[in-house]
Coordinates of C-alpha atoms and ligand atoms in Angstrom, one line a residue:
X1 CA -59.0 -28.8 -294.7
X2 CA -55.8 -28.6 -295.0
X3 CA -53.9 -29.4 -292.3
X4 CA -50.1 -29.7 -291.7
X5 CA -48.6 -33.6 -291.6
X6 CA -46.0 -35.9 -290.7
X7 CA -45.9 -39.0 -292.5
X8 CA -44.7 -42.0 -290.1
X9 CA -43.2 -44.8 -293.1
X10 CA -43.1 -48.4 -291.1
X11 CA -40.7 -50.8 -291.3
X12 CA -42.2 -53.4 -289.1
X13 CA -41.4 -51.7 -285.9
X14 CA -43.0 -52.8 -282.8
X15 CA -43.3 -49.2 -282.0
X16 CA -44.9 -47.6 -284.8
X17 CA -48.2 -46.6 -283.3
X18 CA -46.1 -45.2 -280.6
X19 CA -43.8 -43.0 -283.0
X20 CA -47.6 -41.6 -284.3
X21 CA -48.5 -41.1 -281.3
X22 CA -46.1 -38.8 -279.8
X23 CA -45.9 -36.7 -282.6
X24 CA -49.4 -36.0 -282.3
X25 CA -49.2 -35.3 -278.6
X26 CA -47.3 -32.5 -279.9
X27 CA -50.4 -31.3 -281.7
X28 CA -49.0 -32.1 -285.1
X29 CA -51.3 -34.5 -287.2
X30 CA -49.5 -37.9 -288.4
X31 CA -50.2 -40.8 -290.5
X32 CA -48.8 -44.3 -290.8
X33 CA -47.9 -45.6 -294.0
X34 CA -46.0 -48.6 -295.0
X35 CA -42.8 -48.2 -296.5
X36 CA -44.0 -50.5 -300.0
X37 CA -46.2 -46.9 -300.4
X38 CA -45.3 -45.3 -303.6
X39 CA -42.8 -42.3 -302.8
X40 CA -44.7 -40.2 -305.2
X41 CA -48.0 -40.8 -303.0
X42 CA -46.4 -39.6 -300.1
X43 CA -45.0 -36.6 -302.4
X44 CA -48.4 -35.7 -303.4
X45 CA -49.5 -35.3 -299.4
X46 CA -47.6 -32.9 -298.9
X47 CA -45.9 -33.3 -295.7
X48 CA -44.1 -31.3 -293.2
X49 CA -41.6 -34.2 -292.1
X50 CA -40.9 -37.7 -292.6
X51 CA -40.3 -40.5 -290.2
X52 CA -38.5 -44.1 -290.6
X53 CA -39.4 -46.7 -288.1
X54 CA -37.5 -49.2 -286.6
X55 CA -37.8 -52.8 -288.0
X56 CA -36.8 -56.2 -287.3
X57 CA -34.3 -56.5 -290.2
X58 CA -31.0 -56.1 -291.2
X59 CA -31.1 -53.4 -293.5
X60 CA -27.9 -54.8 -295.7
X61 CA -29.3 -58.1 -295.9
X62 CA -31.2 -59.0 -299.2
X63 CA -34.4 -59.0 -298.9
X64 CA -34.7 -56.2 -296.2
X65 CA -37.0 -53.6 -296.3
X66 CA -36.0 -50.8 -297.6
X67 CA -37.5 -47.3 -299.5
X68 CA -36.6 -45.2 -302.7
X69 CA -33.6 -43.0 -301.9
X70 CA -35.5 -40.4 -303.9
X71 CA -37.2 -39.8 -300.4
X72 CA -33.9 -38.3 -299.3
X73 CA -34.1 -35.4 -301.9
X74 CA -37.5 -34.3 -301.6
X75 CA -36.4 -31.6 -299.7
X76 CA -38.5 -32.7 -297.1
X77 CA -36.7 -33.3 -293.7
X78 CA -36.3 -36.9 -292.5
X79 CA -35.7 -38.6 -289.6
X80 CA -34.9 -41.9 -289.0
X81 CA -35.2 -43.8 -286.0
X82 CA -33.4 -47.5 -285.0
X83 CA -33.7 -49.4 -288.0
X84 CA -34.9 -46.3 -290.2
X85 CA -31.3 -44.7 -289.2
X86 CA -29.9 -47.4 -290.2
X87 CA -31.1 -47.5 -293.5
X88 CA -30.7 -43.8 -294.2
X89 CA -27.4 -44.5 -293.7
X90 CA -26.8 -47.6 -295.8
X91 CA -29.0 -46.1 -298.9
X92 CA -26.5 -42.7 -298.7
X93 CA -23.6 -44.6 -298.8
X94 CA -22.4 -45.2 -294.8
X95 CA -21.9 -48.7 -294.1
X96 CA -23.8 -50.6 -291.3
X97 CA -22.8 -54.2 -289.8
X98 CA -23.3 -56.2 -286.7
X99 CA -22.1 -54.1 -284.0
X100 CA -19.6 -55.7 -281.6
X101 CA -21.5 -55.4 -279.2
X102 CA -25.7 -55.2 -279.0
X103 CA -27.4 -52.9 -276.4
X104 CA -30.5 -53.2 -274.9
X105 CA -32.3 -51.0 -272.4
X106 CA -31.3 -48.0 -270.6
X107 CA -28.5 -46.8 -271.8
X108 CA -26.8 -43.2 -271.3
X109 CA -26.2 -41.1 -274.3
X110 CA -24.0 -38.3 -275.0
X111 CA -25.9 -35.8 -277.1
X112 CA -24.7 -32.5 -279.5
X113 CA -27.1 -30.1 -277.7
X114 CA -26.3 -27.6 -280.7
X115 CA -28.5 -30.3 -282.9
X116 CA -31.6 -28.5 -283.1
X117 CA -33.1 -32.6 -282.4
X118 CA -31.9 -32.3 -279.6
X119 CA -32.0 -28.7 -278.2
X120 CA -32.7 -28.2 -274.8
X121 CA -32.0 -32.0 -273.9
X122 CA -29.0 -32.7 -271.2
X123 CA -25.8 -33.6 -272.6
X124 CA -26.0 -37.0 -271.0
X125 CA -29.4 -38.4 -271.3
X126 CA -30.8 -41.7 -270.9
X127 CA -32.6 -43.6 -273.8
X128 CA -33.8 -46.5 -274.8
X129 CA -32.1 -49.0 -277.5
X130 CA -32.6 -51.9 -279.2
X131 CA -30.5 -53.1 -281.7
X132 CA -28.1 -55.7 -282.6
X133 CA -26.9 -53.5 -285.8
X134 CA -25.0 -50.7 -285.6
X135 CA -23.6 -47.6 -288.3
X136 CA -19.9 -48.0 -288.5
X137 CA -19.3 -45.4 -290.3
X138 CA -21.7 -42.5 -291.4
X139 CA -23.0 -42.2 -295.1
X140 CA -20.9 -38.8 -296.5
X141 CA -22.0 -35.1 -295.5
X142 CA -23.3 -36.4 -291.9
X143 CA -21.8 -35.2 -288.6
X144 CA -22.2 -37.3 -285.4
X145 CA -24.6 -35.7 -283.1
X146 CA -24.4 -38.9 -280.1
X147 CA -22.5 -41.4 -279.3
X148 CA -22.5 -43.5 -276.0
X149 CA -19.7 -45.8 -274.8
X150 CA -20.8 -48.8 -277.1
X151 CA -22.1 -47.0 -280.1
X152 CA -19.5 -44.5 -281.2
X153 CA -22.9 -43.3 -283.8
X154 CA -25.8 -43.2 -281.7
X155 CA -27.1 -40.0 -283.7
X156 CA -26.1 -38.3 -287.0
X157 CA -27.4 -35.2 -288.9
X158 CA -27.5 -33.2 -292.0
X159 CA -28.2 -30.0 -291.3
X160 CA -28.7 -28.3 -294.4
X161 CA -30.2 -31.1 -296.0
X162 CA -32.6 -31.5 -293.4
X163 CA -31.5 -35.3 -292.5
X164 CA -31.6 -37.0 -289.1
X165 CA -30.9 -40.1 -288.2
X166 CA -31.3 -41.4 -284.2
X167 CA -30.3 -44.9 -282.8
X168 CA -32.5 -45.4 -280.2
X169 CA -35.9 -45.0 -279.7
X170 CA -37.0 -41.5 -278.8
X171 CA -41.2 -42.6 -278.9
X172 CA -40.7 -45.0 -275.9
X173 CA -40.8 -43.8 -272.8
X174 CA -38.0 -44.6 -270.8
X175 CA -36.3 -42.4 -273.3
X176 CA -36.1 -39.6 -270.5
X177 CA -36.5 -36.7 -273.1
X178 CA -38.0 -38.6 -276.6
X179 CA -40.7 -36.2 -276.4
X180 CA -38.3 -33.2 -276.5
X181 CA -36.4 -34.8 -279.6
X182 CA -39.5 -35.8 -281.5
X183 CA -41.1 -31.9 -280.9
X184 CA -37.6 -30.4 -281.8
X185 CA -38.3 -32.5 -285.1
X186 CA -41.3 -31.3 -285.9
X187 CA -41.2 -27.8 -284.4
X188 CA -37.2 -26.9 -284.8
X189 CA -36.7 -28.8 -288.4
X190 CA -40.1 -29.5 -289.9
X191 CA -41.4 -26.2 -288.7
X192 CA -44.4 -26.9 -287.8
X193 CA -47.3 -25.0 -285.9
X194 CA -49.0 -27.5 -284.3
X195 CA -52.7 -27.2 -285.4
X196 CA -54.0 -30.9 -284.3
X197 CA -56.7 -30.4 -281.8
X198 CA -59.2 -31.9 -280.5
X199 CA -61.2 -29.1 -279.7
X200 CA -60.6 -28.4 -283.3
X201 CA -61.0 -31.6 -284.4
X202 CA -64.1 -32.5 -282.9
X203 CA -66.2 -29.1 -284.5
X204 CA -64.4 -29.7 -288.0
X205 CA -65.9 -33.1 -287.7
X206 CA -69.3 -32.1 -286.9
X207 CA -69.3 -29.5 -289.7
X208 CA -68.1 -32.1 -292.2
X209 CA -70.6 -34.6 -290.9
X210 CA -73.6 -31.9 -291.2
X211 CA -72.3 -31.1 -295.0
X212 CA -71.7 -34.9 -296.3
X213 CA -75.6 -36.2 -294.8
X214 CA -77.1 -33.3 -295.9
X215 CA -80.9 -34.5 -295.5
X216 CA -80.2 -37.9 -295.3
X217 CA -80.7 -40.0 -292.4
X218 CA -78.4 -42.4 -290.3
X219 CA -78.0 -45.5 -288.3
X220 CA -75.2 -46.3 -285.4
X221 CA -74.8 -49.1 -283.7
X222 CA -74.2 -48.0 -280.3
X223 CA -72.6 -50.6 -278.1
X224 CA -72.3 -48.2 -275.0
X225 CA -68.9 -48.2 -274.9
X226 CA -66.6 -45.5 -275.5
X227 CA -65.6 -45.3 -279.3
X228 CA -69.3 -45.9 -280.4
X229 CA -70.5 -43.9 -277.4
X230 CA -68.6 -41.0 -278.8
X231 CA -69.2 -41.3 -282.6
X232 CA -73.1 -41.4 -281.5
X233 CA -72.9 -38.3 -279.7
X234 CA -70.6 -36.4 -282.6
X235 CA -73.7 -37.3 -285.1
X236 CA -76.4 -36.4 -283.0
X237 CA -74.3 -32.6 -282.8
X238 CA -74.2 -32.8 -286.3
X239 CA -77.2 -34.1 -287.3
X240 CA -79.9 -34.6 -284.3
X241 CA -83.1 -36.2 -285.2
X242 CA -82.1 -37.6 -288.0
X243 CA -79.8 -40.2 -286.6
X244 CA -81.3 -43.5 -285.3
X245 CA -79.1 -45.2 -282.9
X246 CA -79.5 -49.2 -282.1
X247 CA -79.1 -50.4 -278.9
X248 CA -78.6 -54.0 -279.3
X249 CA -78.4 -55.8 -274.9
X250 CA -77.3 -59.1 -276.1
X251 CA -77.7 -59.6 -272.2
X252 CA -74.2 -60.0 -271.9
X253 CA -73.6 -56.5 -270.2
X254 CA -72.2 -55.9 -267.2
X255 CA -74.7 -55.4 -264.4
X256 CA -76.9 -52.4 -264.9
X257 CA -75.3 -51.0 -268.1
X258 CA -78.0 -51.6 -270.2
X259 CA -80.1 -49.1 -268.2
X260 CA -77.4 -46.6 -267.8
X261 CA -77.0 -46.6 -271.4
X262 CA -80.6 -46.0 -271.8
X263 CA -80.8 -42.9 -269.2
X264 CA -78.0 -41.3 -271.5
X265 CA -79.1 -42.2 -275.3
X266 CA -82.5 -42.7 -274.3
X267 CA -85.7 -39.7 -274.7
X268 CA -85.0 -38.5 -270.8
X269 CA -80.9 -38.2 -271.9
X270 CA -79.5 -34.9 -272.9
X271 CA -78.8 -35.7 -276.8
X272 CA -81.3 -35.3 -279.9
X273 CA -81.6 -38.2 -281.5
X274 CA -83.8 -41.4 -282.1
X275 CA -82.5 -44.1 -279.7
X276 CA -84.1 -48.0 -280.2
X277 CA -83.2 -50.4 -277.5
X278 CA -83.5 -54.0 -278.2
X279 CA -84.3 -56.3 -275.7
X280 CA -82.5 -59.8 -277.3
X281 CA -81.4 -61.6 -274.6
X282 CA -82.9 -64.6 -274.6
X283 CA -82.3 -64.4 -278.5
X284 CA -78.6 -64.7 -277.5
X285 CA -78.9 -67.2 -274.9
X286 CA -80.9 -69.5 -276.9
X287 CA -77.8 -69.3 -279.6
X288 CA -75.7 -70.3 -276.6
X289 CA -77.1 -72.8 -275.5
X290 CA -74.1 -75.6 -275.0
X291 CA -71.9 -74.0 -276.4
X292 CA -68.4 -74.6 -274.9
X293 CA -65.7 -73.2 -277.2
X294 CA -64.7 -69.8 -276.8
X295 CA -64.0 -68.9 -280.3
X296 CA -67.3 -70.5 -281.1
X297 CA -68.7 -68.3 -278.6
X298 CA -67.6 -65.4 -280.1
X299 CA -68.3 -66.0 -283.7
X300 CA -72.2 -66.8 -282.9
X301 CA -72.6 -63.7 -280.4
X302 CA -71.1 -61.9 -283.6
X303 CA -73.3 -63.0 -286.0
X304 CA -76.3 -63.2 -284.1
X305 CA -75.3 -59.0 -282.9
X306 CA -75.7 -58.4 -286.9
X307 CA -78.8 -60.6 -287.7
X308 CA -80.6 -58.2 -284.6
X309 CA -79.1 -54.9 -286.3
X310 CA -80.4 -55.8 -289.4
X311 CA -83.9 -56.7 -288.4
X312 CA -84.2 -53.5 -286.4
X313 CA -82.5 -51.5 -289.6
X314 CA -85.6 -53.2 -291.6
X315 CA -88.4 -52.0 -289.1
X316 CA -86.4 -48.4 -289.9
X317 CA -86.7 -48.1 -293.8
X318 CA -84.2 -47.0 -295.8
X319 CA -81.1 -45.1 -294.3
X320 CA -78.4 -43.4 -296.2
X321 CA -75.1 -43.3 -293.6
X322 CA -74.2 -45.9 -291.2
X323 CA -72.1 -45.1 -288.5
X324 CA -69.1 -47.2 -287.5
X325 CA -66.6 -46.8 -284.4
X326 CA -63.5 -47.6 -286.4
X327 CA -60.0 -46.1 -284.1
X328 CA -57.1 -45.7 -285.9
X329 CA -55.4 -48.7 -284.6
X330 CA -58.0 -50.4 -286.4
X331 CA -57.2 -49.0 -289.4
X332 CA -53.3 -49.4 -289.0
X333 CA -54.0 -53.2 -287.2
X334 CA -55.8 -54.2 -290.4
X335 CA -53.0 -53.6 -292.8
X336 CA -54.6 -50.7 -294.3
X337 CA -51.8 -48.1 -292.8
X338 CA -48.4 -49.3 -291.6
X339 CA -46.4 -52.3 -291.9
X340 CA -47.6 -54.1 -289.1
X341 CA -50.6 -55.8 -291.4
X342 CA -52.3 -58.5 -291.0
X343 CA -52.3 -59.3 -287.3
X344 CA -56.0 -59.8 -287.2
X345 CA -58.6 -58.6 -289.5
X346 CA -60.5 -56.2 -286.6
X347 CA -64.2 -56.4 -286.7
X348 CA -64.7 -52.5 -286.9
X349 CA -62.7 -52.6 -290.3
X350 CA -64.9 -54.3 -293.6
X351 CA -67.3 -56.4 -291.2
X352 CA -70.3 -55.0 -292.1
X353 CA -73.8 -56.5 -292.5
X354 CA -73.7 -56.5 -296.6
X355 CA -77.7 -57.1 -296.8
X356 CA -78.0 -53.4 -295.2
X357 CA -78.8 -50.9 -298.0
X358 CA -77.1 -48.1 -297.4
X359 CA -75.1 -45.3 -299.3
X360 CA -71.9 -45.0 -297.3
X361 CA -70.2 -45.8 -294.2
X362 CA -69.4 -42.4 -291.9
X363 CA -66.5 -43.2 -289.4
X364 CA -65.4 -40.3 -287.5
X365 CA -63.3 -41.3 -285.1
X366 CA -61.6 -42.8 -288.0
X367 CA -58.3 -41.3 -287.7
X368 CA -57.7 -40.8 -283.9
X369 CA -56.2 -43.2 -281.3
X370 CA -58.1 -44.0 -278.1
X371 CA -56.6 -41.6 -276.1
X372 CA -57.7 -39.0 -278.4
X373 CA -61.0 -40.5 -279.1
X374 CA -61.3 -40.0 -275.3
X375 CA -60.3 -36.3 -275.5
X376 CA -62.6 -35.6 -277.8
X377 CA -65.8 -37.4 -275.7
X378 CA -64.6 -35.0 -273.0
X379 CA -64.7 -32.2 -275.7
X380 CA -68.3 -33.3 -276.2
X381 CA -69.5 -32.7 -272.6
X382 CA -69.9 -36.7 -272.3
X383 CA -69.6 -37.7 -268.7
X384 CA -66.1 -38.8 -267.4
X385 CA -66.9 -41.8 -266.2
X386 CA -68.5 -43.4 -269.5
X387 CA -65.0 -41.5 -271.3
X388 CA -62.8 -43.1 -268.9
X389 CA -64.7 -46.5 -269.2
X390 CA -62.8 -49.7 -269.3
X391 CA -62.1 -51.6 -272.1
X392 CA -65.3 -54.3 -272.8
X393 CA -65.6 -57.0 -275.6
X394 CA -68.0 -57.2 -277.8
X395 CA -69.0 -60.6 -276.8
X396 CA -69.2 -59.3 -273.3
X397 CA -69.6 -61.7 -270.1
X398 CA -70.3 -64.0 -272.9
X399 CA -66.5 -64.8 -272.9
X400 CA -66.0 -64.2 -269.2
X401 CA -67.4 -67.2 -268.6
X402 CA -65.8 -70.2 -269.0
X403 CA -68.4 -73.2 -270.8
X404 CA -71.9 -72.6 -271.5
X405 CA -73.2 -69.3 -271.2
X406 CA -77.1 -69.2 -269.4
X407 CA -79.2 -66.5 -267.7
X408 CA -78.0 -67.9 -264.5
X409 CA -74.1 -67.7 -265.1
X410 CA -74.7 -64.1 -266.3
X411 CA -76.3 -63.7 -263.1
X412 CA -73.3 -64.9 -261.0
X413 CA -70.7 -62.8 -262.9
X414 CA -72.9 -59.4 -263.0
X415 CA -73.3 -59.7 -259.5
X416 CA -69.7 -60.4 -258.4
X417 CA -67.9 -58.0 -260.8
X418 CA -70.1 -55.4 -259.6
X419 CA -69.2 -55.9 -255.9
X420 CA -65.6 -56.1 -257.0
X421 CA -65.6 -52.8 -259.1
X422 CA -67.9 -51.4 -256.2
X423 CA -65.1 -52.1 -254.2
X424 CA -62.0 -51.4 -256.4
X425 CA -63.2 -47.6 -256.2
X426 CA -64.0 -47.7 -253.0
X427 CA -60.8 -48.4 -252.0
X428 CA -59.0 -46.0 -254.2
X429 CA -57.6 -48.4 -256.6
X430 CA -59.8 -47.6 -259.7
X431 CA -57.4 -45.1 -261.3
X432 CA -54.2 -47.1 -261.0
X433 CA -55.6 -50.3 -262.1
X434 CA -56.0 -50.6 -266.4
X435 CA -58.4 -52.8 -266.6
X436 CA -59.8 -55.8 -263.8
X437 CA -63.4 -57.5 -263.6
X438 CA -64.2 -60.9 -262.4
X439 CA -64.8 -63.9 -264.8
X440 CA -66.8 -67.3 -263.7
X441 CA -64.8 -70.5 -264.1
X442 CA -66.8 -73.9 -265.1
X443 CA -65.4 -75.3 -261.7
X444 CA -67.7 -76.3 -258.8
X445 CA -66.1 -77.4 -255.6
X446 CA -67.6 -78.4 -251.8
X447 CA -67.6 -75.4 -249.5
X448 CA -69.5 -75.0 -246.3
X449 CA -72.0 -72.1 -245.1
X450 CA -74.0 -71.7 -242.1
X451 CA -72.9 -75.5 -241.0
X452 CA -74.2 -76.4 -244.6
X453 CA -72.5 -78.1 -247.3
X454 CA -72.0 -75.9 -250.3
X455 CA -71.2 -77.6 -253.9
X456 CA -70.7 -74.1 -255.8
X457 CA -69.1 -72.2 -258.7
X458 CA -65.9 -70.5 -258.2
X459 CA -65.5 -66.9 -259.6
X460 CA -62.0 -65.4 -260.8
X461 CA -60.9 -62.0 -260.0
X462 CA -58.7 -60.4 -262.9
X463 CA -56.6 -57.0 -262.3
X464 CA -54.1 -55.7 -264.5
X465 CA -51.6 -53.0 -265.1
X466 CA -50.6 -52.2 -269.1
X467 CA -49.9 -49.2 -270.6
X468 CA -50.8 -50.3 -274.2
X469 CA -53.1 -53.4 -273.7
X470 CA -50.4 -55.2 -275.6
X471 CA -48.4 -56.4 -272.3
X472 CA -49.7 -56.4 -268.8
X473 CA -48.8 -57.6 -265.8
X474 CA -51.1 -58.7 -263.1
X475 CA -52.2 -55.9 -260.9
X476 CA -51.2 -56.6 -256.6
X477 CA -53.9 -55.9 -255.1
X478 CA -53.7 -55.5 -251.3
X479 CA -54.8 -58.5 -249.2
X480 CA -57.7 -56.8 -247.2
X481 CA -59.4 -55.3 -249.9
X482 CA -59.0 -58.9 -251.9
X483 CA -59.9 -60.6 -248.5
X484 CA -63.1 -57.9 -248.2
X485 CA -64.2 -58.3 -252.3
X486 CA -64.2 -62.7 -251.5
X487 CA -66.3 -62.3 -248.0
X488 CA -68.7 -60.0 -249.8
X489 CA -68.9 -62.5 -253.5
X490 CA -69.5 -65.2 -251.4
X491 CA -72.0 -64.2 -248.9
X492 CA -74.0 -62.1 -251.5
X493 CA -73.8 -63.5 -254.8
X494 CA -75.9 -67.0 -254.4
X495 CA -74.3 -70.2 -255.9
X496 CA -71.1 -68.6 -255.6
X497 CA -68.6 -70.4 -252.8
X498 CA -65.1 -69.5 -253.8
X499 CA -63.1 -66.4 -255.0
X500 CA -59.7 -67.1 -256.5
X501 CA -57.5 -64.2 -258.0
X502 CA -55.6 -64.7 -261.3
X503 CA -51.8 -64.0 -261.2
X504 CA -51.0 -64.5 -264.7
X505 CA -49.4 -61.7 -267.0
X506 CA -50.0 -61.2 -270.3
X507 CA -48.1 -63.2 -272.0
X508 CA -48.2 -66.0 -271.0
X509 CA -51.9 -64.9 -270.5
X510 CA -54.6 -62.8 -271.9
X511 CA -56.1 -59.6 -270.4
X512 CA -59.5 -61.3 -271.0
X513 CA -60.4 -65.0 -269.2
X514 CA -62.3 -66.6 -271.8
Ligands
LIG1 N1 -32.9 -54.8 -286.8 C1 -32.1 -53.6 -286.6 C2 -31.1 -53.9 -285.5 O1 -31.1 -55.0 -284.9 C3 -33.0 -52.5 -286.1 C4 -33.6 -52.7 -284.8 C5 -34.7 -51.7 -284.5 O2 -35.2 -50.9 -285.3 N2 -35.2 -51.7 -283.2 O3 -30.2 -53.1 -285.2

């Protein structure tokens, strides 16, 4: 297949992913690459543009980052953004330096509408910066394209050579028109056509699936949420009967899912395929059993979730494929794409069960981010509302409750974070709200019902609003519908006598109370 690119080269940018992103919510395929990556790999992929990240460093320092200037004459056009600018500019002989004065936020630009970057974009713009460097003076053969009041060289260009170089940050957001800029690059300059679609996507998948399994037969572990939820039902397209799919309920599900999983994967369910559910929960609770230590908890929920798999992948025989739910992030988060490496080694990426015998690992959702990995579940006809589903651990309640896990905990926290989702939609507030669901604390305090004294657990409400998961803020949820959520918790859910909401963002917080 031979599809049109743009390679994304990171310098350690907290924006990266974002950069990616955008440029392939202009329908143009992109790929993340860090900028040690052998120019004459990237040569060899043939792409239709190049982009340079920002970065924390100071490109004239030392040991900055940096990348072979022989990128420049590739004839392929560049553009550099923040940091990457800066560079450009440095490496072609410009000179950059502190700038006299840093800028930070919102800041109005004056743009060159004749750019082709930035055709069709108002002359004064707002975008978003970041940096404490600054170009003094432009490497030779470039023309200053923006400036704004501080910066005299927000934006320079190349023309004939194909060269941009941008200041601030046109993949966030609050850049009012980033979009436009980044689909100028790559339709204006880089002449794209925009063939990245999940529509597309989704049957090119399936046909490569069909061709690479041939006969053979495969085995997914389906957790029942969306990225394995979605890979499930691509292979059962491609492949029907002979994919087996493993339903592991480690008992740590919310209330009901492990049913509603069932009535979708299961025989009655509209998809071809063999579906195996395994009933382990007291397997998992026995493993519990005092244990206190979250990161405890999540290592033996982990371990135990492959020692099931693997017994059920015995009872099957041999297999050829298995099936894994790895998202691009993933891949990039791992250190196997951009620069951003080594945050945490992700548990989709190399954490296989090594006793399984098996010929190779199929991961089709490999190369998308979750929003597209959504897309292409609503390509596949899969209802909206396991698409749209909200973010879930694999370790489940198991980490949404604080101390030792039992049946009766799970209990408590099933029943209340269904009554407050229940009531979340009810109330409108399910679309606007990322993520929320209620946690139980390891607190018991002395309440009093029906003239009775209570001595009961007290459950934690947690709502918030993020656009990436990587911030968040806590959600404000109105007082009567909090007020409504607590008198329903408390006079339905039994051993429950308190309701307290969580205010914390993230940081200082978590999105997950564990
Ligand atoms: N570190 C560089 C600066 O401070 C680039 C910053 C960035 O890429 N956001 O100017």
């Amino acid at each position: 297949m031979n599809r049109e690119k743009i390679i994304v080269i990171d310098f350690g940018g907290q924006y990266n992913q974002l950069v990616a992103r955008r440029v392939r919510e202009c329908n143009v395929y992109c790929e993340i690459y860090s900028y040690k990556t052998d120019p004459k790999i990237i040569q060899e992929m043939n792409p239709k543009g190049i982009i340079l990240t920002g970065g924390p460093n100071s490109c004239y320092d030392e040991n900055a980052a940096t990348c072979d200037p022989i990128l420049f004459e590739l004839g392929i056009p560049v553009l550099g953004l923040c940091y990457g600018a800066q560079l450009m500019m440095h490496i072609m002989g410009g000179q950059v330096c502190k700038a006299p004065v840093r800028e930070y936020g919102k800041i109005e630009v004056t743009v060159d509408t004749s750019s082709p970057i930035f055709q069709n974009v108002a002359e004064q713009t707002i975008c978003w910066m970041s940096h404490n460097d600054f170009i003094k003076k432009s490497a030779p053969g470039f023309q200053t394209i923006a400036h704004t009041p501080d910066c005299p060289i927000a934006a320079v260009q190349w023309k004939e050579r194909q060269l941009y170089a941008i200041q601030f940050h046109p993949e966030v957001l609050h850049t009012a028109e980033g979009t436009k800029m980044l689909s100028n690059f790559v339709y204006q300059v880089c002449n794209c056509h925009g063939d990245w679609r999940m529509d597309a996507f989704v049957e090119n998948t399936i046909k490569a699936i069909r061709k690479k399994v041939g006969s053979g037969r495969v085995l997914c572990a389906l957790s029942g949420g969306v990225d394995s939820s979605v890979a499930a039902v691509m292979l059962s397209k491609a492949v029907g009967n002979q994919l087996t799919c493993v339903f592991v309920d480690h008992g740590l599900l919310r209330k009901n899912e492990g049913d509603e999983i069932e009535e979708i994967f299961g025989p009655s369910g509209p998809y071809e395929l063999n579906f195996v559910r395994v009933n382990a929960q007291k397997r998992f609770y026995e493993k519990l059993k005092d244990i206190q230590e979250p990161e405890q908890k999540r290592k033996i929920i982990g371990e135990e979730f492959i020692r099931v798999f693997e017994d059920e992948a015995k009872k099957i025989g041999s297999v050829d494929f298995l099936v894994q739910g790895t998202i691009y992030p993933d891949v990039v988060e791992s250190g196997l794409g951009g620069e951003s490496a080594t945050i945490k080694s992700h548990h989709n990426v190399g954490g296989l069960p090594d006793h399984l015998n098996f010929k190779e690992i199929i991961e089709p959702l490999r190369e998308l981010f979750k929003d597209e990995v959504r897309q292409a579940g609503l390509e596949l006809g899969i209802p909206k509302n396991l698409v749209y589903r909200q973010p879930f651990p694999g370790p489940g309640l198991g980490i949404r409750i604080i101390g030792e896990v039992t049946a009766e905990k799970v209990r408590m926290v099933q029943e209340a974070d269904a009554i407050y989702r229940e009531e979340i939609t009810k109330a409108g507030l399910d679309k606007e709200i990322g993520q929320y669901f209620a946690a139980l604390t390891n607190m018991k305090s002395v309440g009093v019902m029906g003239d009775e004294r209570t001595y009961d657990y007290a459950v934690v409400l947690r709502a918030v609003s993020t656009v990436d998961f990587m911030t968040a803020e806590a959600a404000p949820i109105p007082w009567e519908v909090l007020g409504k959520i607590t008198s329903r918790i408390v006079n339905e859910v039994k051993n429950i006598n308190r309701v307290l909401y969580d205010c914390t963002g993230k940081p200082p917080g978590t999105i997950e109370f564990e």
